[in-house]
Short mmCIF file of C-alpha atoms and ligand atoms in Angstrom, two decimals:
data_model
loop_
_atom_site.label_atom_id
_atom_site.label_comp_id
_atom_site.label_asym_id
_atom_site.label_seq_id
_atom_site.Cartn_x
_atom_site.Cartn_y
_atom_site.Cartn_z
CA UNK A 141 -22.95 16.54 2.23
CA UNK A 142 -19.43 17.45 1.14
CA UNK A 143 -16.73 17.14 -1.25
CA UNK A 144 -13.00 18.13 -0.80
CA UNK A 145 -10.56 18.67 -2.89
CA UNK A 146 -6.87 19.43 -2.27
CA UNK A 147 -4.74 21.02 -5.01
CA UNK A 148 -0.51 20.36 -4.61
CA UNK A 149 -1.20 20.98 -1.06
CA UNK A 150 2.00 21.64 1.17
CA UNK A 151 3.01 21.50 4.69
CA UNK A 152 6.71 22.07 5.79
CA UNK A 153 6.78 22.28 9.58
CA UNK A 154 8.61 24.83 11.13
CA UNK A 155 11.57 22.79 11.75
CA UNK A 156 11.99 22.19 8.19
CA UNK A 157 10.22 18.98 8.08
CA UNK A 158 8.76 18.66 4.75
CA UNK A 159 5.42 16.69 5.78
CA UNK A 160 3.16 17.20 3.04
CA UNK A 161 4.67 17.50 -0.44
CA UNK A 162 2.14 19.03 -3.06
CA UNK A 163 -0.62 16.43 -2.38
CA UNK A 164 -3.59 16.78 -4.84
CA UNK A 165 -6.54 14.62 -4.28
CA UNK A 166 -10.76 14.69 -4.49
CA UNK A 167 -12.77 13.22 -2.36
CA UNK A 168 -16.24 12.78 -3.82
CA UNK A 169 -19.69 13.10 -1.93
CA UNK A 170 -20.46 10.54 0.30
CA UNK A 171 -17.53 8.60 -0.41
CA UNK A 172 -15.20 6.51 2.13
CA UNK A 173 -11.43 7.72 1.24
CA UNK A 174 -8.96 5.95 3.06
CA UNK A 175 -5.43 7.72 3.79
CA UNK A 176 -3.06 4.73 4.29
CA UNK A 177 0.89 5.17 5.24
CA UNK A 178 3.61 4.50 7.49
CA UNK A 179 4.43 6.23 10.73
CA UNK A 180 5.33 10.01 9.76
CA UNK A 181 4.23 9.99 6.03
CA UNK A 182 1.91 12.72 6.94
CA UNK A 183 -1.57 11.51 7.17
CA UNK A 184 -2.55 13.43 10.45
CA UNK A 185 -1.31 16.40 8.69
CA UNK A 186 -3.39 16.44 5.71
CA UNK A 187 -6.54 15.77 8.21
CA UNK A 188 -5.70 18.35 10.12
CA UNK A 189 -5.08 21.07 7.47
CA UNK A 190 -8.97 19.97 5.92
CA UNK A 191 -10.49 20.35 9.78
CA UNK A 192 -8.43 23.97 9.75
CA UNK A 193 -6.74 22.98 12.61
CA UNK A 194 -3.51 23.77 10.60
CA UNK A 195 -2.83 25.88 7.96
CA UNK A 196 -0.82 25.00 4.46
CA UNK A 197 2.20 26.16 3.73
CA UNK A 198 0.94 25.57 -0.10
CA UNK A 199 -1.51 24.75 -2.18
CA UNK A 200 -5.02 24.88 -1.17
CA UNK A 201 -7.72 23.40 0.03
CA UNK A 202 -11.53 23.27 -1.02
CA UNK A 203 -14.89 21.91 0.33
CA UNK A 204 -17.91 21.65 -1.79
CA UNK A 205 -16.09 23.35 -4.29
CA UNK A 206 -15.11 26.52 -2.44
CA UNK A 207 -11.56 27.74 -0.96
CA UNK A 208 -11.73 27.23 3.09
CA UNK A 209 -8.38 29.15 4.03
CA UNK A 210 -10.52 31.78 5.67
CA UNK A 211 -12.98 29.71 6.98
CA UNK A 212 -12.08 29.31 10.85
CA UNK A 213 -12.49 25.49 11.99
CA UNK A 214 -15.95 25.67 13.48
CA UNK A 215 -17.96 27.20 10.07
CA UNK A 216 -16.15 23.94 8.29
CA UNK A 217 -19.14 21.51 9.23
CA UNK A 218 -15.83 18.68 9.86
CA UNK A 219 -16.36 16.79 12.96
CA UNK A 220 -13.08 14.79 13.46
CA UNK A 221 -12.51 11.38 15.31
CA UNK A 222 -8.65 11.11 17.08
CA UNK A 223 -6.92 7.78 17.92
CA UNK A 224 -6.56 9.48 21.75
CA UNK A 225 -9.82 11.02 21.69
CA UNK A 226 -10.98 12.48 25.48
CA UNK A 227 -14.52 12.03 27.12
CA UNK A 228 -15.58 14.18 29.58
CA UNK A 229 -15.29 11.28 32.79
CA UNK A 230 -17.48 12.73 35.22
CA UNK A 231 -20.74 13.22 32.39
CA UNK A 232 -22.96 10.26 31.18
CA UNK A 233 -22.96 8.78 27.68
CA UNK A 234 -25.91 10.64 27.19
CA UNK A 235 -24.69 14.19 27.91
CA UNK A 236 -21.27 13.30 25.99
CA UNK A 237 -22.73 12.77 22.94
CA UNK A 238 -25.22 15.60 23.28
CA UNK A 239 -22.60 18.04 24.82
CA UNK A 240 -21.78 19.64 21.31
CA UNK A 241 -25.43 20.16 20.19
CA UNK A 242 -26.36 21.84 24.50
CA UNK A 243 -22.91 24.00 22.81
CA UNK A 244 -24.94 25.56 19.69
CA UNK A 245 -27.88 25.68 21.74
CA UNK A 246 -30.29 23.14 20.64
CA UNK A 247 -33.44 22.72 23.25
CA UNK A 248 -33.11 19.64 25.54
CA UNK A 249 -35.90 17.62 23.72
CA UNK A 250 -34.91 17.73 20.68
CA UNK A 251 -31.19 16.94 22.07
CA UNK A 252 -32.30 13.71 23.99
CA UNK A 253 -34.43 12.38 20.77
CA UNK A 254 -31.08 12.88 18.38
CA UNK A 255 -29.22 11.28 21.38
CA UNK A 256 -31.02 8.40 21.19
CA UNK A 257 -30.90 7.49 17.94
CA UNK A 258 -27.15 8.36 17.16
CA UNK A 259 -26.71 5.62 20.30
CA UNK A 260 -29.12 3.24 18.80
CA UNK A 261 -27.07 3.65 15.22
CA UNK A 262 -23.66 2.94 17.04
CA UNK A 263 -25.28 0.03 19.21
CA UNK A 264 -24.95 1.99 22.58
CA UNK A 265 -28.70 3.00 23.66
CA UNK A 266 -28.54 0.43 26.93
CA UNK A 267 -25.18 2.46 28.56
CA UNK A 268 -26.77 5.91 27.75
CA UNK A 269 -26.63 6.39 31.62
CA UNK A 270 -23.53 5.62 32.28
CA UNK A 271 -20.21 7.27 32.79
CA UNK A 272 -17.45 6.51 30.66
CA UNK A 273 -15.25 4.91 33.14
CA UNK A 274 -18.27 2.16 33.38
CA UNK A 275 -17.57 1.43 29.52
CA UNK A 276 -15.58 -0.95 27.42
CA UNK A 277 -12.50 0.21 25.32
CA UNK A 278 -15.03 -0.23 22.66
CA UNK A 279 -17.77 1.67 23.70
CA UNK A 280 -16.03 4.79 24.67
CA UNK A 281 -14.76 4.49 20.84
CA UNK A 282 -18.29 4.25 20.08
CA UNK A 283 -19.89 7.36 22.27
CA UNK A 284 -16.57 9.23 20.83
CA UNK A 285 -17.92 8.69 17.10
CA UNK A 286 -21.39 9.44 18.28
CA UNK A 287 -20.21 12.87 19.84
CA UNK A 288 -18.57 13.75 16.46
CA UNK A 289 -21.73 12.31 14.23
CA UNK A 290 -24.50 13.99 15.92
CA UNK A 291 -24.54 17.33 14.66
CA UNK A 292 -24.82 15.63 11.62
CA UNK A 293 -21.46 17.23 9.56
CA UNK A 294 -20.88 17.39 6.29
CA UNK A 295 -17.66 15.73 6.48
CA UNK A 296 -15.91 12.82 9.11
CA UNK A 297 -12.66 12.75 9.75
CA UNK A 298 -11.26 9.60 11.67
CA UNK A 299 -7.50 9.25 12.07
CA UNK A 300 -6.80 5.92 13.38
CA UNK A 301 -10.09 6.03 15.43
CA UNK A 302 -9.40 2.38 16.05
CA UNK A 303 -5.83 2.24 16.66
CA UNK A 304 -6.18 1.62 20.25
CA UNK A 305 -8.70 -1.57 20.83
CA UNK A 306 -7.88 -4.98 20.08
CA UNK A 307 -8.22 -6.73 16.61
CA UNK A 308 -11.00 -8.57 17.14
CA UNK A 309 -13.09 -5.37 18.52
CA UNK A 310 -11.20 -3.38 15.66
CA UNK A 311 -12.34 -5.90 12.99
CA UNK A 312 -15.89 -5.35 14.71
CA UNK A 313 -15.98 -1.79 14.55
CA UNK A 314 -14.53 -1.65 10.91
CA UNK A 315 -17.59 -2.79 9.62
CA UNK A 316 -19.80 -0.43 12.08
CA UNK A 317 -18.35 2.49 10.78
CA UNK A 318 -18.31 1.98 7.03
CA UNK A 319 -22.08 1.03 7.78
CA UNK A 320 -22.73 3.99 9.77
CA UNK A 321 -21.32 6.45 7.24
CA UNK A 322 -22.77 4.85 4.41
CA UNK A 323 -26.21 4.68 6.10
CA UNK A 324 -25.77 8.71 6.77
CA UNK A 325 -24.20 8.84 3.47
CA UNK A 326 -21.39 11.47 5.06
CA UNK A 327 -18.32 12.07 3.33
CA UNK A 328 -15.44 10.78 5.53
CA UNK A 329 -11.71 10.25 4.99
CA UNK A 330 -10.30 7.79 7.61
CA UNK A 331 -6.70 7.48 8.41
CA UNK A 332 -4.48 4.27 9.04
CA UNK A 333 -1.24 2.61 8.44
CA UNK A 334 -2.98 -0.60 8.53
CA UNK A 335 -3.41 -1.67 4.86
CA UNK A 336 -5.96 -4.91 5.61
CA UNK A 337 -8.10 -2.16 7.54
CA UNK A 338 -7.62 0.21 4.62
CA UNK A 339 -8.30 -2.69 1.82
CA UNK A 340 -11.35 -3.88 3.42
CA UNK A 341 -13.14 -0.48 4.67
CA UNK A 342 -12.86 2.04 1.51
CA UNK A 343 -14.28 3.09 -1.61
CA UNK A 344 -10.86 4.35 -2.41
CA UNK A 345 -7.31 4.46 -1.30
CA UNK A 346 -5.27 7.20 -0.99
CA UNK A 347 -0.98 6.04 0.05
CA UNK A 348 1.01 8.05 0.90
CA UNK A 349 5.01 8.10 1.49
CA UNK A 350 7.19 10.74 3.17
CA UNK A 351 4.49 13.08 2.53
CA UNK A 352 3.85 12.38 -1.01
CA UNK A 353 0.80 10.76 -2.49
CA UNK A 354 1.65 7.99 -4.02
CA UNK A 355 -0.94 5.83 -5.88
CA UNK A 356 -5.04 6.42 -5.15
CA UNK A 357 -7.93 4.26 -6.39
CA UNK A 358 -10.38 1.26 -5.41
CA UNK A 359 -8.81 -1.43 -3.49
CA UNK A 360 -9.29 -3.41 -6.35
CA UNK A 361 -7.12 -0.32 -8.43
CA UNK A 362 -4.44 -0.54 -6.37
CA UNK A 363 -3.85 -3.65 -4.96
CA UNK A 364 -4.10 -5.13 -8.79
CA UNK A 365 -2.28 -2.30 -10.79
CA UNK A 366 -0.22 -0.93 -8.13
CA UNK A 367 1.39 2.37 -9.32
CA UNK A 368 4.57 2.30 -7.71
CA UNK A 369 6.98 -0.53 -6.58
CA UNK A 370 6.44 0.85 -2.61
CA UNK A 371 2.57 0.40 -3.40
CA UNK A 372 2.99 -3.12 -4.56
CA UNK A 373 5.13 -3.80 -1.48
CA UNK A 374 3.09 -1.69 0.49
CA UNK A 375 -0.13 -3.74 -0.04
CA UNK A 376 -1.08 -7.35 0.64
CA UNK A 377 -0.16 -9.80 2.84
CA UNK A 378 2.43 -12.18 2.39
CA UNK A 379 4.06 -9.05 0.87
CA UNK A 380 4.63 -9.26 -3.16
CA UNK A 381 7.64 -11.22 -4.15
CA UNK A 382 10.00 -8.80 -5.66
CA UNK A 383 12.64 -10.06 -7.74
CA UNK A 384 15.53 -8.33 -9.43
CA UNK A 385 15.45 -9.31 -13.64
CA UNK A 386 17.76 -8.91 -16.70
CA UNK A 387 15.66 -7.59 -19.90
CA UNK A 388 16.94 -9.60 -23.04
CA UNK A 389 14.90 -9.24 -26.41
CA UNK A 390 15.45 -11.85 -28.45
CA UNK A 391 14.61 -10.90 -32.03
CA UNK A 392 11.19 -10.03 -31.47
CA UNK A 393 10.04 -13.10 -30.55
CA UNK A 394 9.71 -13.24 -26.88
CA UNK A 395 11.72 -10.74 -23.70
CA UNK A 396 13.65 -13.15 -21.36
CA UNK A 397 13.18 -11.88 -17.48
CA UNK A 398 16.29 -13.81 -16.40
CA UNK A 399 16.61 -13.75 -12.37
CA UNK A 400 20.29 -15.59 -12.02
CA UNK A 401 19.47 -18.87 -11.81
CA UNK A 402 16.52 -19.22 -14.06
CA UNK A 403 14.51 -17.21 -16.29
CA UNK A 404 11.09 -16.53 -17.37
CA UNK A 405 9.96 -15.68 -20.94
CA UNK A 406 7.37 -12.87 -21.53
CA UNK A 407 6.18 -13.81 -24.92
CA UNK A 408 5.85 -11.31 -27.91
CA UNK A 409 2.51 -11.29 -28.24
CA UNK A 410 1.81 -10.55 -24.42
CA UNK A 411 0.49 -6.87 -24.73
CA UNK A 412 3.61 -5.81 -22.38
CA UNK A 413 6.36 -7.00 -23.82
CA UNK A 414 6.99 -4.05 -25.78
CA UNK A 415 7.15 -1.83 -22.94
CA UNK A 416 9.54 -4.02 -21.25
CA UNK A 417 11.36 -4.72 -23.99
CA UNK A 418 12.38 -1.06 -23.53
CA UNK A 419 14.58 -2.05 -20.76
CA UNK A 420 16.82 -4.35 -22.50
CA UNK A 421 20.07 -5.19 -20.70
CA UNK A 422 18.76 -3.36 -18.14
CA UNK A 423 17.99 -4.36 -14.86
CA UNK A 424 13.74 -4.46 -13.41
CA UNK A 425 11.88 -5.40 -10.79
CA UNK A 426 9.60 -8.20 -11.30
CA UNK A 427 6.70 -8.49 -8.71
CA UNK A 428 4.37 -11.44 -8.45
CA UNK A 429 2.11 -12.26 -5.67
CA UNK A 430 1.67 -15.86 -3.96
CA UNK A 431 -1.50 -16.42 -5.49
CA UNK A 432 0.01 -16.26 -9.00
CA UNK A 433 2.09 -18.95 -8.20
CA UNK A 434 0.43 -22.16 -7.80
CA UNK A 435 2.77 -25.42 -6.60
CA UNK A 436 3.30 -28.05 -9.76
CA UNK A 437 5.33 -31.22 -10.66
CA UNK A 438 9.00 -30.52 -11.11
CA UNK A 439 8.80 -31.58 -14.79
CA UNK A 440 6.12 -29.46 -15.40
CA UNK A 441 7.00 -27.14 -18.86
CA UNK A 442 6.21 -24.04 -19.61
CA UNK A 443 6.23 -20.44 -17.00
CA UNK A 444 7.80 -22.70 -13.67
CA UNK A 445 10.49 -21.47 -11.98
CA UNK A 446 11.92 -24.19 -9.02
CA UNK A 447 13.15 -23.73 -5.84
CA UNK A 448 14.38 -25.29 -2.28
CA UNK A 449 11.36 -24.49 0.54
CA UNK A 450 13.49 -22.73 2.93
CA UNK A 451 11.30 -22.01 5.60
CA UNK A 452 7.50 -22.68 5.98
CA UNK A 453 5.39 -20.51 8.22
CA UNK A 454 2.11 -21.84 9.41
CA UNK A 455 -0.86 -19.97 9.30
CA UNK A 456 -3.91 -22.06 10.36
CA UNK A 457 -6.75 -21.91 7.14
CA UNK A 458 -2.66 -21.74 4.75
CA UNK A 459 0.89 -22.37 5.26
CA UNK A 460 3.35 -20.41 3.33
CA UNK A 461 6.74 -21.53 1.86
CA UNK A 462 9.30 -19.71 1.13
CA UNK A 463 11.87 -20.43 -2.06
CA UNK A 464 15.45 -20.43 -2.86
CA UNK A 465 15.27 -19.81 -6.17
CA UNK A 466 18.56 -18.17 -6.84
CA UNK A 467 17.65 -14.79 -7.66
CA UNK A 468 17.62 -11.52 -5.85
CA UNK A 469 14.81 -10.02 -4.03
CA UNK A 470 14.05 -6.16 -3.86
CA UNK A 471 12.99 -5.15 0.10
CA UNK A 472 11.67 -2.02 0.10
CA UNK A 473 11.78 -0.14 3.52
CA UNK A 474 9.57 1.83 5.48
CA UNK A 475 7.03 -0.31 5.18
CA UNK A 476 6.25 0.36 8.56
CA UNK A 477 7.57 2.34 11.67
CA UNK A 478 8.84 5.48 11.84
CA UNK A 479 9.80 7.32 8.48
CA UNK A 480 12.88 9.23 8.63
CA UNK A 481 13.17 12.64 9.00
CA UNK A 482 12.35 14.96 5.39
CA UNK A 483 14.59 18.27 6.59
CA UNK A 484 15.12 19.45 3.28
CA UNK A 485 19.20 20.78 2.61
CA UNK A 486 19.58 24.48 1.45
CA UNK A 487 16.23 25.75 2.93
CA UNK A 488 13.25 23.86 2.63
CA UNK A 489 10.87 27.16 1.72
CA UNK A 490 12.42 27.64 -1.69
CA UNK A 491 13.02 24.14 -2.40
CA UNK A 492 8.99 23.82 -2.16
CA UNK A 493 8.55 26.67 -3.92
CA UNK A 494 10.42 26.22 -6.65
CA UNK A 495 9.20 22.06 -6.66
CA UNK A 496 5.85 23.66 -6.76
CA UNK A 497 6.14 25.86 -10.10
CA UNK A 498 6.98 22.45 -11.90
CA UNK A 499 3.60 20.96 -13.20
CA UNK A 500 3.66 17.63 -11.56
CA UNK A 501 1.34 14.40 -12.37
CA UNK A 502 2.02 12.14 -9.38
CA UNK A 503 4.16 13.04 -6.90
CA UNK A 504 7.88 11.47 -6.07
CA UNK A 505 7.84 9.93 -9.81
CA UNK A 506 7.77 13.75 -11.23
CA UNK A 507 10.16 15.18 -8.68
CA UNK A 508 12.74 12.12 -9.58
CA UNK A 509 12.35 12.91 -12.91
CA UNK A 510 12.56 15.95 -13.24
CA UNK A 511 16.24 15.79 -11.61
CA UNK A 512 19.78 16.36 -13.72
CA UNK A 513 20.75 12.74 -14.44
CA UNK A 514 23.40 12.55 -12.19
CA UNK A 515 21.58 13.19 -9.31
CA UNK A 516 18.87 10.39 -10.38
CA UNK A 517 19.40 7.72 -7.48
CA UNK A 518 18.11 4.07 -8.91
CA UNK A 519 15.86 2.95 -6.33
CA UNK A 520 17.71 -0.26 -6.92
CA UNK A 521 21.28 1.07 -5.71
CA UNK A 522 19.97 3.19 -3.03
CA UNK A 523 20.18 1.52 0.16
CA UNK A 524 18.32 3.60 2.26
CA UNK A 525 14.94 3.32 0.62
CA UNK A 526 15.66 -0.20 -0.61
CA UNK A 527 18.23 -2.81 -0.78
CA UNK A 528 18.52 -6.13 -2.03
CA UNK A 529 19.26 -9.61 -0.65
CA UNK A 530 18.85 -13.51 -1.57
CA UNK A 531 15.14 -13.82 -2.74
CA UNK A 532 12.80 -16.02 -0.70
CA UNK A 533 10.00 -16.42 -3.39
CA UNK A 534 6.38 -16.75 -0.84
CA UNK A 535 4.42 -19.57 -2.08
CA UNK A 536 0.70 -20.63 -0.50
CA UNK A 537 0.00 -24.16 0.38
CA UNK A 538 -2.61 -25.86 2.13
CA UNK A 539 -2.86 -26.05 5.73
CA UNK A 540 -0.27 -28.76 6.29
CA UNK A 541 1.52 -29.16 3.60
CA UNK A 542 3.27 -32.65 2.76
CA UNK A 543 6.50 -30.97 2.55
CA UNK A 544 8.85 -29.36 4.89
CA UNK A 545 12.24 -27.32 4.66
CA UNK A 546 14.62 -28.58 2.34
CA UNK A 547 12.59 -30.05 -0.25
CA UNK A 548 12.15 -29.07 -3.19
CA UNK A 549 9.38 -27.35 -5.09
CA UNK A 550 8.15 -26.01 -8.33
CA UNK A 551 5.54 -23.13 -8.74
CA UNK A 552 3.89 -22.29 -11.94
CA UNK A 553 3.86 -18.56 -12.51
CA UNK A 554 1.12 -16.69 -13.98
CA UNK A 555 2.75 -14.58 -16.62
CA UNK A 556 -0.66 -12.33 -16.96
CA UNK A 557 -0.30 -11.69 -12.97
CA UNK A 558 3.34 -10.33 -13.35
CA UNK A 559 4.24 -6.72 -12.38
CA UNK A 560 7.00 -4.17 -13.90
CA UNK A 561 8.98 -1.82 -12.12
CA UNK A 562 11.79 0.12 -13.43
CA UNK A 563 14.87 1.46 -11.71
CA UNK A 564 12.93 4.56 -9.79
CA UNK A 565 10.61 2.35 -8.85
CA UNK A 566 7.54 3.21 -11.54
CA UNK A 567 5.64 0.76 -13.05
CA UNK A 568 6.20 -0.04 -16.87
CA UNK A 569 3.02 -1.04 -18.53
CA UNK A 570 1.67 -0.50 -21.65
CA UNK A 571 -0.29 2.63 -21.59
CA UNK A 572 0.22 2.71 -17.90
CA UNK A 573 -2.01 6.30 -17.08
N1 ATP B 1133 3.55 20.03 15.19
C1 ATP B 1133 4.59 19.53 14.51
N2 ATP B 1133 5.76 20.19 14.42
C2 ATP B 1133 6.80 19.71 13.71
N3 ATP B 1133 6.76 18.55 13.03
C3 ATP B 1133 5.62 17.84 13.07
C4 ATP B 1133 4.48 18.27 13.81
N4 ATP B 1133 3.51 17.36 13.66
C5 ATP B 1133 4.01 16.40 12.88
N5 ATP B 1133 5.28 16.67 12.51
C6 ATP B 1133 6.15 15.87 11.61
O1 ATP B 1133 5.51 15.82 10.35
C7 ATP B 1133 5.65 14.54 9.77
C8 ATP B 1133 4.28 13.97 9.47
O2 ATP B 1133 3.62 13.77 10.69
P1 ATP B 1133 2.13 13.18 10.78
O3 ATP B 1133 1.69 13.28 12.19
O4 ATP B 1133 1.29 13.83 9.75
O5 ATP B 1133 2.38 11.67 10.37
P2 ATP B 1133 1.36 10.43 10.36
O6 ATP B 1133 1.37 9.88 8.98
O7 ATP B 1133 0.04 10.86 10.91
O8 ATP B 1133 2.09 9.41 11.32
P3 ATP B 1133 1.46 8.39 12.44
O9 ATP B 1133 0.97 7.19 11.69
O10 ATP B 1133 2.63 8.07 13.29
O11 ATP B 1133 0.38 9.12 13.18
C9 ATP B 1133 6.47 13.72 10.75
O12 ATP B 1133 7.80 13.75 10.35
C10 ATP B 1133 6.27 14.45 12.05
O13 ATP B 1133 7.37 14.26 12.91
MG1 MG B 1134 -0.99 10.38 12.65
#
């Protein structure tokens, strides 16, 4: 059983790619932690510094409490699940799975009865004797987990054990291993950039962006109270609707969120007003998921904002249209593919350094902030982590919707289900951590 805990860890690569950017995390005992980014944000990294396979640049790193810089890989009690993991073609199932406990030594007996039931727990006992080219895609997966789970570690590390098989396998397997690691109660932190895979398999979620931890907490934490506007974008499918808004207070009786065309009014005695009130004549970044927005009658009053349907995209058990409704949309990149590369200007050693003395909360938001003004870049005006463009406002209907491009349509808006961003991209709440 295990717990790990990494505090302001650091890892700038010898080119001067900053991959890991003071990360501080715990993972509790027997708990599922998913690490969830794009391409390059550094997940492998910060799995492979816990399994000791690489070394920090900063910070450190603890498990069960204790510091394991000294502690060569093998004394870790990690076993650790690639995406391109090898099996050894020429030995059967069987002797795979056993080959790491014949390595420390353990009497055949013994080996062949833990064998069998690490095979029976993954669903494998029937292919035992065969080789690994006589397998499924799926199988070998499953004999690879079984070689890392049978000397029973403390701690499993997957990173994108899955990435390779087909979704319908993939959705299969999701559930195995959550079950499986549950059942053993083993502490295991499980990399992906999928975020469906990473909503629906952990106990927590850890994102990260260009190396920097982001937002971390249930599924339910995150997806509903997203920390950061990349979070909110980051999570849920159709993506949250981002739109650019004008703060007005009128005379403390209610904040107009006015998106060009239309408005919405956050009323006074909505417990967030206040804090957006804050940002009057200023511009924010509303975000509100499809399922706050629920298709009315065009003379419907109160929170309704209208639109054109622009396009409709068909989804079998939902369509979903998307709205002109005259305002601006935020797109936030790197949502996917390959992040760009961090090489840090002026030597990236002492920037780190010096980034590390500064006490920092969470990440990118403390770094930002803790700039000269002038160098603050709004994530609004900076194009090349997000830009803006005509909004196209994603709205659920049924199946097959009596309705088709070019007509029109009103949505009621939830005004409880609305999120606040400001210009860097933080969320405004009231109390917000
Ligand atoms: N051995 C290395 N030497 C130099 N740079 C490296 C090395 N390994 C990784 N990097 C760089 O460090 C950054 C983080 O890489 P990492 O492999 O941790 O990303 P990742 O989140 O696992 O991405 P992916 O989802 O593509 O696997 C990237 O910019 C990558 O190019
Ligand atoms: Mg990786």
């Amino acid at each position: 059983m295990s717990t790990v805990a990494l505090k302001d860890v650091t890892k700038v690569w010898p080119g001067g790619t900053l991959a890991v950017d003071r990360v501080s995390m715990d993972v509790n005992d027997g708990e599922f932690l998913v690490l969830l980014g794009p391409s390059g944000c550094g997940k492998s990294t910060v799995l492979r510094m816990i399994a000791g396979l690489e070394d920090p640049t900063a910070g450190e790193i603890l498990l069960n409490g204790a510091p394991v810089m000294d502690v060569p890989p093998r004394d870790r009690s990690i076993a650790m699940v690639f995406q391109d993991f090898a099996l050894y073609p020429h030995m059967t199932v069987g002797d795979n799975i056993g080959f790491p406990l014949k390595l420390s030594g353990v009497d055949p007996a013994p080996r062949m009865e833990r064998v069998g039931d690490v095979a029976s727990a993954l669903g494998i006992a029937e292919v035992l004797g065969r080789k690994p080219g006589q397998l499924s895609g799926g199988q070998r997966q499953r004999v690879a987990m079984g070689r890392a789970i049978v000397r029973r570690p403390g701690l499993f590390l997957m990173d994108e054990p899955l990435s390779n098989l087909d979704s319908g396998l993939r959705a299969e397997l999701r559930a195995e291993i959550t079950g499986l690691t549950r059942e053993l109660g083993v502490t295991t932190m499980y990399v992906t950039h999928d975020q469906a895979e990473a909503l629906t398999m952990a106990d927590r979620v850890a994102i990260m962006r260009r190396g920097v931890l982001q937002d971390i907490g249930t599924p339910t934490e995150v997806y509903g109270r997203p920390a950061t506007l990349y979070v909110a974008a980051f999570l849920g499918a159709p993506r949250m609707n981002l739109l650019e808004a004008q703060v007005y207070v009128h005379l403390d009786r209610y904040v107009t969120l006015n998106f060009g065309e239309q408005a919405l009014y956050l009323p006074w005695t909505d417990i967030r007003a206040r804090a957006v009130a804050r940002y009057h004549g200023e511009r924010i970044v509303v975000g509100v998921r499809a399922e706050a927005l629920t298709p009315v009658s065009p003379d419907t009053q109160g929170d309704v904002l209208h639109g054109r349907i622009r396009f409709l995209e068909h989804h079998g058990h939902e369509s979903l249209a998307f709205l002109d409704i005259g305002a601006t949309a935020i797109v936030v990149d790197e949502l996917g593919g390959k992040a760009p590369q961090q090489a840090v200007p002026g030597g990236a050693l002492r920037r780190v350094g010096s980034a590390l003395q500064r006490l920092t909360g969470r990440g990118e938001r403390s770094a930002v902030a803790t700039l000269e003004p002038a160098q603050r870049t709004s994530v609004l005006n900076d194009p090349g982590r997000h830009h803006r463009r005509p909004a196209e406002l994603a709205v659920r209907l049924a199946p097959y919707p009596a309705v088709s491009p070019g007509h029109p349509l009103s949505v009621a808006v939830r005004m409880d289900a609305l999120h606040f961003f400001d210009d860097r991209g933080d969320r405004i709440d009231i109390g917000w951590r």
